[in-house]
Coordinates of C-alpha atoms in Angstrom, one line a residue:
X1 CA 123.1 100.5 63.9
X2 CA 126.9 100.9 63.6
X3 CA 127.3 98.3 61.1
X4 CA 130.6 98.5 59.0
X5 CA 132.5 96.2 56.5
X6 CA 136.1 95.0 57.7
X7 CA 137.8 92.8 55.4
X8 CA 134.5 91.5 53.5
X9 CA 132.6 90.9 56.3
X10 CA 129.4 92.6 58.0
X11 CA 131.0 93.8 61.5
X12 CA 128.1 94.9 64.1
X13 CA 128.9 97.1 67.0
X14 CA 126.6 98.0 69.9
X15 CA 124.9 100.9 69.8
X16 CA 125.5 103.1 72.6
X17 CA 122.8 106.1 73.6
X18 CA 122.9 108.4 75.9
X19 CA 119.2 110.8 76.8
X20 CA 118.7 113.5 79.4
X21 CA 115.8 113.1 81.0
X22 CA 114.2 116.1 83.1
X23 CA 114.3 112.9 85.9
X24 CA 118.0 111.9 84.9
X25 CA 120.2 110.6 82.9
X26 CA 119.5 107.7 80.8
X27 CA 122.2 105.3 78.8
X28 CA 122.0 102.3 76.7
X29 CA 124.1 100.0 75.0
X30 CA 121.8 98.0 72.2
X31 CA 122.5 95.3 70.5
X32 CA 122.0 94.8 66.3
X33 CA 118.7 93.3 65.0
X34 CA 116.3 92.9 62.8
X35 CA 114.5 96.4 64.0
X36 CA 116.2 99.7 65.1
X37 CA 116.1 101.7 68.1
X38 CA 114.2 104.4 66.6
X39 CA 111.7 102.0 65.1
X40 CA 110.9 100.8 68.3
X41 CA 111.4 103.2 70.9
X42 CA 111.4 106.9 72.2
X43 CA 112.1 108.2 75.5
X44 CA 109.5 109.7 77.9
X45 CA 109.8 110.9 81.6
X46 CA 107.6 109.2 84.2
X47 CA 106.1 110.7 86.7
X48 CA 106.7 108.0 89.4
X49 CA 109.0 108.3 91.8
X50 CA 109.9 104.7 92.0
X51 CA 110.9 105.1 88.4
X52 CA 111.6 108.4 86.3
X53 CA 111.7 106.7 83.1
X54 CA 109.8 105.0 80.3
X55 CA 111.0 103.4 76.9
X56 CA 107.7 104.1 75.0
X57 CA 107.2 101.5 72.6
X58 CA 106.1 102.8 69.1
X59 CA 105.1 99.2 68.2
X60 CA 102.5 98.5 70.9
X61 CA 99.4 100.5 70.3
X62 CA 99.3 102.2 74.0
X63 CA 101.2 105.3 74.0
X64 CA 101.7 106.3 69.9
X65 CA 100.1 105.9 67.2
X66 CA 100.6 102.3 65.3
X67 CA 99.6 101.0 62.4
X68 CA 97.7 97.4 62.8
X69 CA 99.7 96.2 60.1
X70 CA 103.3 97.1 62.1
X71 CA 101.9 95.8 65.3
X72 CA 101.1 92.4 64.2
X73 CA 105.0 91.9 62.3
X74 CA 106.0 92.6 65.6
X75 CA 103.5 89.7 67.3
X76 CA 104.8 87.7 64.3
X77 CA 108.6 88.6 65.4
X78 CA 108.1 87.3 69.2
X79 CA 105.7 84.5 68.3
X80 CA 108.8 83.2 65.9
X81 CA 111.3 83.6 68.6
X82 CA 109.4 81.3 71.1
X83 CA 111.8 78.1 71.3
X84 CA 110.8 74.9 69.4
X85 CA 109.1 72.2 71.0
X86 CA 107.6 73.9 74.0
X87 CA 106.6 71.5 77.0
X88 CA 102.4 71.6 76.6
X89 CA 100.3 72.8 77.5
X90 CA 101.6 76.7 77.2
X91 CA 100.1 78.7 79.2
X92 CA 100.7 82.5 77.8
X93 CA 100.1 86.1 80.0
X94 CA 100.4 89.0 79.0
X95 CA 100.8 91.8 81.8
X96 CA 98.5 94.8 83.0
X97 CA 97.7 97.2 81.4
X98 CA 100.3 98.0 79.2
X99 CA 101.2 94.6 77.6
X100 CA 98.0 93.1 77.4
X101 CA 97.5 93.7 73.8
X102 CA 101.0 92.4 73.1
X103 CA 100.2 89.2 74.7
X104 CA 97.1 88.6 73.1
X105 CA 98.9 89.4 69.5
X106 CA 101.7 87.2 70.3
X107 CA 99.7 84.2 71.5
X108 CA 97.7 84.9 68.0
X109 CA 100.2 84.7 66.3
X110 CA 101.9 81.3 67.9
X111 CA 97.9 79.5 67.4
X112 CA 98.3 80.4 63.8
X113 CA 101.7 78.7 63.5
X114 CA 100.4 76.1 65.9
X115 CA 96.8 75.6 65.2
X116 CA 96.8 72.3 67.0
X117 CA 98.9 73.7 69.5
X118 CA 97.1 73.1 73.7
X119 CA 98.1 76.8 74.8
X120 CA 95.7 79.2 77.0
X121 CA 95.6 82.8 76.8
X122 CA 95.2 84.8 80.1
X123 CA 95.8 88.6 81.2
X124 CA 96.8 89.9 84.1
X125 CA 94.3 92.9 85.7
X126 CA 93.7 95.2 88.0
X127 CA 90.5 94.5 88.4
X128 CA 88.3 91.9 89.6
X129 CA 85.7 89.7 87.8
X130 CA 83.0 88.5 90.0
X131 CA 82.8 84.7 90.5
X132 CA 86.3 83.9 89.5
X133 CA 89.2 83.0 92.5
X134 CA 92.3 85.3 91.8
X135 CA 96.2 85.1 92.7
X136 CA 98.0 88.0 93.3
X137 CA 101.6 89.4 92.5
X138 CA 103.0 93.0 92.6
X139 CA 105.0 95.1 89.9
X140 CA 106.9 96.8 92.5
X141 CA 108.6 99.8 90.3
X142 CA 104.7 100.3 88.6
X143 CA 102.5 103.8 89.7
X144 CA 100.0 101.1 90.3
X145 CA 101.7 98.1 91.9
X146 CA 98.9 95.7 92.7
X147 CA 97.9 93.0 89.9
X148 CA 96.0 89.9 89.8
X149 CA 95.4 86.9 87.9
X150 CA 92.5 85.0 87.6
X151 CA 91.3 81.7 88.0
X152 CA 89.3 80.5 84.9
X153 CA 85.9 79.6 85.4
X154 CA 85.6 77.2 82.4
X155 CA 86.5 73.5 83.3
X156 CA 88.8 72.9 79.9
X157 CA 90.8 76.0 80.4
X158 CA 91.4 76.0 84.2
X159 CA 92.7 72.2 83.7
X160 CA 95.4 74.2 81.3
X161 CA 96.5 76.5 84.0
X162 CA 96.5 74.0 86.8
X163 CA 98.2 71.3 84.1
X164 CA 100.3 73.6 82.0
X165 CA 104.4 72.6 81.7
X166 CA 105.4 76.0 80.0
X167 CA 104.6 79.8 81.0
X168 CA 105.3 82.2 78.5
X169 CA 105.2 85.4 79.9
X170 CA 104.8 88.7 77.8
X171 CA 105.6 92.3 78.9
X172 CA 106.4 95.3 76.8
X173 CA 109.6 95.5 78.4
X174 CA 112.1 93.9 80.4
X175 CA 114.4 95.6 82.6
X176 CA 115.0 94.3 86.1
X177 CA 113.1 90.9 85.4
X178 CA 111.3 91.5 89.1
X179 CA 107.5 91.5 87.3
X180 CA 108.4 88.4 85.5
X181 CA 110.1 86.6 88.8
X182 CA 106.8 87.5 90.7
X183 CA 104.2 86.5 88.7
X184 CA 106.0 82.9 87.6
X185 CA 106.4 82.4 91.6
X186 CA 102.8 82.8 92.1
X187 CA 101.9 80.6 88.8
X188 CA 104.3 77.5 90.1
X189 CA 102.9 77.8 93.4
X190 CA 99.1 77.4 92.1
X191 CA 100.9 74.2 88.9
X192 CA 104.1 72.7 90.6
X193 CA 104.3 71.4 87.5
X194 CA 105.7 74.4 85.3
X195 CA 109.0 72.7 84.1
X196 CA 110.0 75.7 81.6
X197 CA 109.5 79.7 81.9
X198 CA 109.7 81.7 78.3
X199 CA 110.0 85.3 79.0
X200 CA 108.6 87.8 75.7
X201 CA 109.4 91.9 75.6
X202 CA 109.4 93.8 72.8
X203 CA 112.6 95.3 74.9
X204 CA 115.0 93.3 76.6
X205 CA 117.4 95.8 78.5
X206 CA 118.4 93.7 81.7
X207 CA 122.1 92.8 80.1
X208 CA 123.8 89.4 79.1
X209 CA 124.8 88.7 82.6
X210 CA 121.2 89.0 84.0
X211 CA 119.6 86.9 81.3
X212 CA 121.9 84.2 82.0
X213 CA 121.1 83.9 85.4
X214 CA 117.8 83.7 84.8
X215 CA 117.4 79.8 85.5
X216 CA 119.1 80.0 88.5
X217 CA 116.7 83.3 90.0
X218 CA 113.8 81.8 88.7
X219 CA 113.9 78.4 90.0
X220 CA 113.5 76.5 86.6
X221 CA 114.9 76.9 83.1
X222 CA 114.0 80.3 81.9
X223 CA 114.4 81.6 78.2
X224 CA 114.0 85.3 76.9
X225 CA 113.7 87.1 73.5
X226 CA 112.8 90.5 72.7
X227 CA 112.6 92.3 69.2
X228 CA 115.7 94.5 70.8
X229 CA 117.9 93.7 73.0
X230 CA 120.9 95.4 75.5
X231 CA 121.9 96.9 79.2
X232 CA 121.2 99.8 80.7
X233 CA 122.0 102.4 83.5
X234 CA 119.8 105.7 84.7
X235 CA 121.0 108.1 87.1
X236 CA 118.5 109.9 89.0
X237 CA 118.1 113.5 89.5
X238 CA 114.8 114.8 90.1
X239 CA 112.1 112.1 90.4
X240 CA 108.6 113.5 90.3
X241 CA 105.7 112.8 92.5
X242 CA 103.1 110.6 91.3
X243 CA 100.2 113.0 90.7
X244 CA 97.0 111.4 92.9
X245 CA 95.9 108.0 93.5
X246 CA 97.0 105.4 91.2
X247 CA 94.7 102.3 91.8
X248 CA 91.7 101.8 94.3
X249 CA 91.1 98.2 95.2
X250 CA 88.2 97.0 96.9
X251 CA 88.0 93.4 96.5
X252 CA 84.0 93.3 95.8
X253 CA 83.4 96.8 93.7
X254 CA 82.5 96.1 90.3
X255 CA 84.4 98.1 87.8
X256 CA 82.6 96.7 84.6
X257 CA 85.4 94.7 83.9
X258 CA 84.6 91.9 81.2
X259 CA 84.9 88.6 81.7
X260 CA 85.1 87.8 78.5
X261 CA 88.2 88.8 76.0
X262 CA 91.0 87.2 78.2
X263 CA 90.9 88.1 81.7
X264 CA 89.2 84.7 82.1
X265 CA 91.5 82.5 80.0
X266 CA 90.9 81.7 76.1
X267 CA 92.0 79.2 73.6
X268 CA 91.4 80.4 70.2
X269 CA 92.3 83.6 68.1
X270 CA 89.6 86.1 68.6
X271 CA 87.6 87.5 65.2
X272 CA 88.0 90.7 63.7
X273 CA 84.2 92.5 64.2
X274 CA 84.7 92.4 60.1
X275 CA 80.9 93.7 60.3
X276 CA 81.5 96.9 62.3
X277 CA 84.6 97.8 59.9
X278 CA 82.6 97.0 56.6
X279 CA 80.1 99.3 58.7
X280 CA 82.6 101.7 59.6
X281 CA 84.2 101.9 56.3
X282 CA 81.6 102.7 54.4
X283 CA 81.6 105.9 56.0
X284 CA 85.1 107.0 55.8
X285 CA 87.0 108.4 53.2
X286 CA 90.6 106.5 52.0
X287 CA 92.2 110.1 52.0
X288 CA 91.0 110.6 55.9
X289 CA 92.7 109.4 59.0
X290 CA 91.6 107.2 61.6
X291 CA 92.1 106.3 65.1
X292 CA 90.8 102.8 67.0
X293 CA 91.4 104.1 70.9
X294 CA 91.3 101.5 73.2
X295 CA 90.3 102.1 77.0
X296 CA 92.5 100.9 79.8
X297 CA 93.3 97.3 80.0
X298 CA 90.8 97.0 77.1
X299 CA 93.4 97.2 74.0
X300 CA 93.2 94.1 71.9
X301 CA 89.6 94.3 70.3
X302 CA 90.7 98.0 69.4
X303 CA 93.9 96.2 67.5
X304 CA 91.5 94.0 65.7
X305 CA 89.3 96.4 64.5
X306 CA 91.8 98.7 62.9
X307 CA 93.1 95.3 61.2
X308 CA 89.6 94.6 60.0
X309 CA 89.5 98.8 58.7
X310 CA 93.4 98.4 57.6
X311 CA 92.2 95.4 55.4
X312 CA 89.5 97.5 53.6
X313 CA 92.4 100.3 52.6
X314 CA 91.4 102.8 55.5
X315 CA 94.6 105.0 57.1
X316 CA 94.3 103.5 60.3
X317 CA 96.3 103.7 63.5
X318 CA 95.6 102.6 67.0
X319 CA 96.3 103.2 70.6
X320 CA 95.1 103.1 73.7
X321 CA 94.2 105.6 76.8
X322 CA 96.3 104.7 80.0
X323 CA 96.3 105.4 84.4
X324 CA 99.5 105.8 83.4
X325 CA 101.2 109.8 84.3
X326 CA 104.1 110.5 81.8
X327 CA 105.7 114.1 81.6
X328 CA 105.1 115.9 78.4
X329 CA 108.3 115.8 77.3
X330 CA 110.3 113.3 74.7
X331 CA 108.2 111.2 72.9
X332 CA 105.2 112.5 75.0
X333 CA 104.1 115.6 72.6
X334 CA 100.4 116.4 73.8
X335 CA 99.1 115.1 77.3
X336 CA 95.1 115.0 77.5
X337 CA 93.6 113.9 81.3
X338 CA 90.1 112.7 81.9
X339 CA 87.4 110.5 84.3
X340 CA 88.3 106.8 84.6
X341 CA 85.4 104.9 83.0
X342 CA 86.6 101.9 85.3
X343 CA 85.1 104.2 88.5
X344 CA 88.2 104.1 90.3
X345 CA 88.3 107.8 90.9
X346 CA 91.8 107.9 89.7
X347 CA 93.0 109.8 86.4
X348 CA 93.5 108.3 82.9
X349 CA 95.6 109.7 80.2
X350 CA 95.5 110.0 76.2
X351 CA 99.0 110.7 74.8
X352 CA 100.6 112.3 71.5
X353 CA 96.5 112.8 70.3
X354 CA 95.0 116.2 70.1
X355 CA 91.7 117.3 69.2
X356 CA 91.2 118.0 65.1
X357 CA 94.5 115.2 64.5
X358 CA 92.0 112.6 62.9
X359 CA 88.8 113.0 60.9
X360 CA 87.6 110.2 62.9
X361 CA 88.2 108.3 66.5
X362 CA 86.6 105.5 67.1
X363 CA 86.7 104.7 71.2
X364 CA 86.8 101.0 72.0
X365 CA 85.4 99.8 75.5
X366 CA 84.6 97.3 77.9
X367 CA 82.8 99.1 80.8
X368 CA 79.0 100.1 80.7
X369 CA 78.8 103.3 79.1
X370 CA 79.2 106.4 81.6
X371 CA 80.1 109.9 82.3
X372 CA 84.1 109.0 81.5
X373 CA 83.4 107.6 78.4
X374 CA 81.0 110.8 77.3
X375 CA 83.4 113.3 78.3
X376 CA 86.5 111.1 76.8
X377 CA 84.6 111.3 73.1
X378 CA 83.9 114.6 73.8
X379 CA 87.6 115.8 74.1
X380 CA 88.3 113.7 71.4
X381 CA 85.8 114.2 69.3
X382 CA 85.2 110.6 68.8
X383 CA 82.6 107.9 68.7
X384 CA 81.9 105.1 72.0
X385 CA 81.5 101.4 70.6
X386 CA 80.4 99.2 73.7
X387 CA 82.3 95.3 73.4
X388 CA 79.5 93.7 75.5
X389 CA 80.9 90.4 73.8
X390 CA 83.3 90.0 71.0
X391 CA 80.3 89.6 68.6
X392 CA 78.0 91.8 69.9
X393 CA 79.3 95.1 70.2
X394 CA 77.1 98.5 70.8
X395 CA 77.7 102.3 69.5
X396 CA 76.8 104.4 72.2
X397 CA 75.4 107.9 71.2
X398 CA 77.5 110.6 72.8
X399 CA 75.4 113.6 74.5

């Protein structure tokens, strides 16, 4: 990180990067800290022509290949940076699809520091949960804009949405602050009461000036820490078309969408299914390698199985299919397209996996078992594990 001694002392100098993209030209200036560049990031090319670029976090289990053990120092990292004394309740959400894991870790890791702590976990989705009322907000740059949040059903943890003094508010990254702005505007419309706004990115790339403006944008007195932080600037040269549809609403089709998990709201650390790993273990060698795939918006039960595996000394990493189209180029080695098993009719993606890469996948999901899921094990070689609840949890023979 450009760190030199002058006159007895550590001196720390930004880092400045500069990466041609096939969609432009992509610089950075990044601050010291307590993780690298390269431990955290690689470059990839979207293809979205709102935005022809992606930092592709190799910390948060959706595009590459982590190991449980690295993606929970990371939820330690942000859970530590949270400010003291938060205004309760805290009300923490993660963002859809890509951060929901994140969040959940992070909010995991603050209820273990603060088991007493009144704080309510919810994820945004792009889907909708029969029953429940929702609010909706937009991530304007995203291939699939529309998101939603919803209402929770139970009595105790809708009282700590409609109640709560502090949002923290977790994305993967942060880089114009827009998702952020939008979703806390539709929160403090629902709870005039929000007094505080912490922001939580495992990259913070909007620049000094932008985060301390923040307060004055948002309304209220907003906060923001990130496990890297700097500015950046992208030129544009050849944006590529999004490739099909990117997200089929219809308010009243059901996607087999859980409530359960977090979409709902919850207020306690989920388990580990120790019994499936002990299960699962007993049939794996500690020489072979192993991959928990989670589906869609469906990431943090994959997370906590390959800690429960990790635990019992299995080589264990885990990530996560996405709607999400990224070139093949960069950090984006292998690209592998199949069926949405949310019925949406629009394309899902597996990146950086190829068949024969692990001796065994193990495919993680939320929706009733269907012809996606089949054909997804298929190309993957892997085995389906139905979550109908986070105890009760199916393996689905594939044809």
């Amino acid at each position: 990180m450009n760190t030199f001694e002058m006159n007895g002392q550590k001196n720390t100098q930004p880092q400045c990067i500069a990466v041609e993209l096939p969609t432009g030209l992509m610089e950075l200036s990044v601050d010291a800290g307590s993780f690298s560049v390269d431990e955290l990031i690689g470059f990839a090319a979207r293809a979205n022509n709102k935005r022809g670029f992606l930092f592709l976090s190799k910390v948060l289990g959706k595009h590459w290949p982590v190991s449980p053990a690295l993606m929970r120092k990371v939820h330690v990292d942000l859970a530590s940076k949270l400010p003291l004394n938060l205004p309760e309740p805290v009300v923490f959400i993660a963002m859809a699809e890509t951060a929901i894991g994140l969040g959940q870790g992070v909010f995991e890791a603050y209820k273990d520091a603060n088991p007493e702590g009144d704080a309510l976990f919810l994820h945004t989705t792009r889907y909708c949960v029969d029953g429940s009322e929702t609010i909706e907000f937009e991530e304007a740059h995203s291939h699939a804009p529309r998101q939603f949040l919803h209402m929770p059903l139970d009595d105790v943890l809708r009282n700590t949405l409609l109640n709560a003094r502090c949002l923290v508010l977790v994305d993967d990254e942060a880089s114009t602050g827009n998702t952020f702005l939008n979703l806390s505007n539709a929160c403090r419309m629902l709870n005039p009461n929000i007094e505080r706004v912490h922001l939580v990115a495992i990259t913070n790339f909007m620049g000094q000036a932008a985060n301390d403006a923040l307060s004055e944008r948002f309304g209220v007195t907003v906060s923001i820490a990130a496990a890297l932080n700097g500015e950046y600037s992208f030129i544009p040269r050849q944006l590529q078309q999004s490739a099909g549809t990117a997200q089929v609403f219809e308010a009243h089709a059901d996607r087999g969408a859980s409530a359960c998990f977090g979409r709902l709201g919850v207020n306690s650390l989920l388990p580990i299914p120790l019994a499936l790993a002990q299960s699962l273990a007993a049939g794996i060698c500690l020489d072979e390698r192993v991959l928990v795939l989670g589906t869609g918006e469906f990431m943090h039960m994959a997370f906590l199985l390959g800690r429960g595996l990790e635990a019992l000394g299995i080589n264990v990493v885990v990530q996560s299919t996405t709607r999400s189209p990224i070139l093949q180029w960069g950090a984006i080695s292998h690209v592998l397209s199949f069926p949405d098993n949310y019925k949406e009719g629009v394309a899902n993606y597996i990146y950086n996996v190829t068949q024969g890469q692990y001796d065994h996948v193990l495919i993680c999901h939320e929706t009733p078992p269907n012809d996606a899921l089949h054909k997804l094990a298929r190309a993957v070689d892997g085995r389906l594990f139905y979550f109908l609840s986070e105890n009760h949890i199916e393996e689905i023979f594939v044809r």
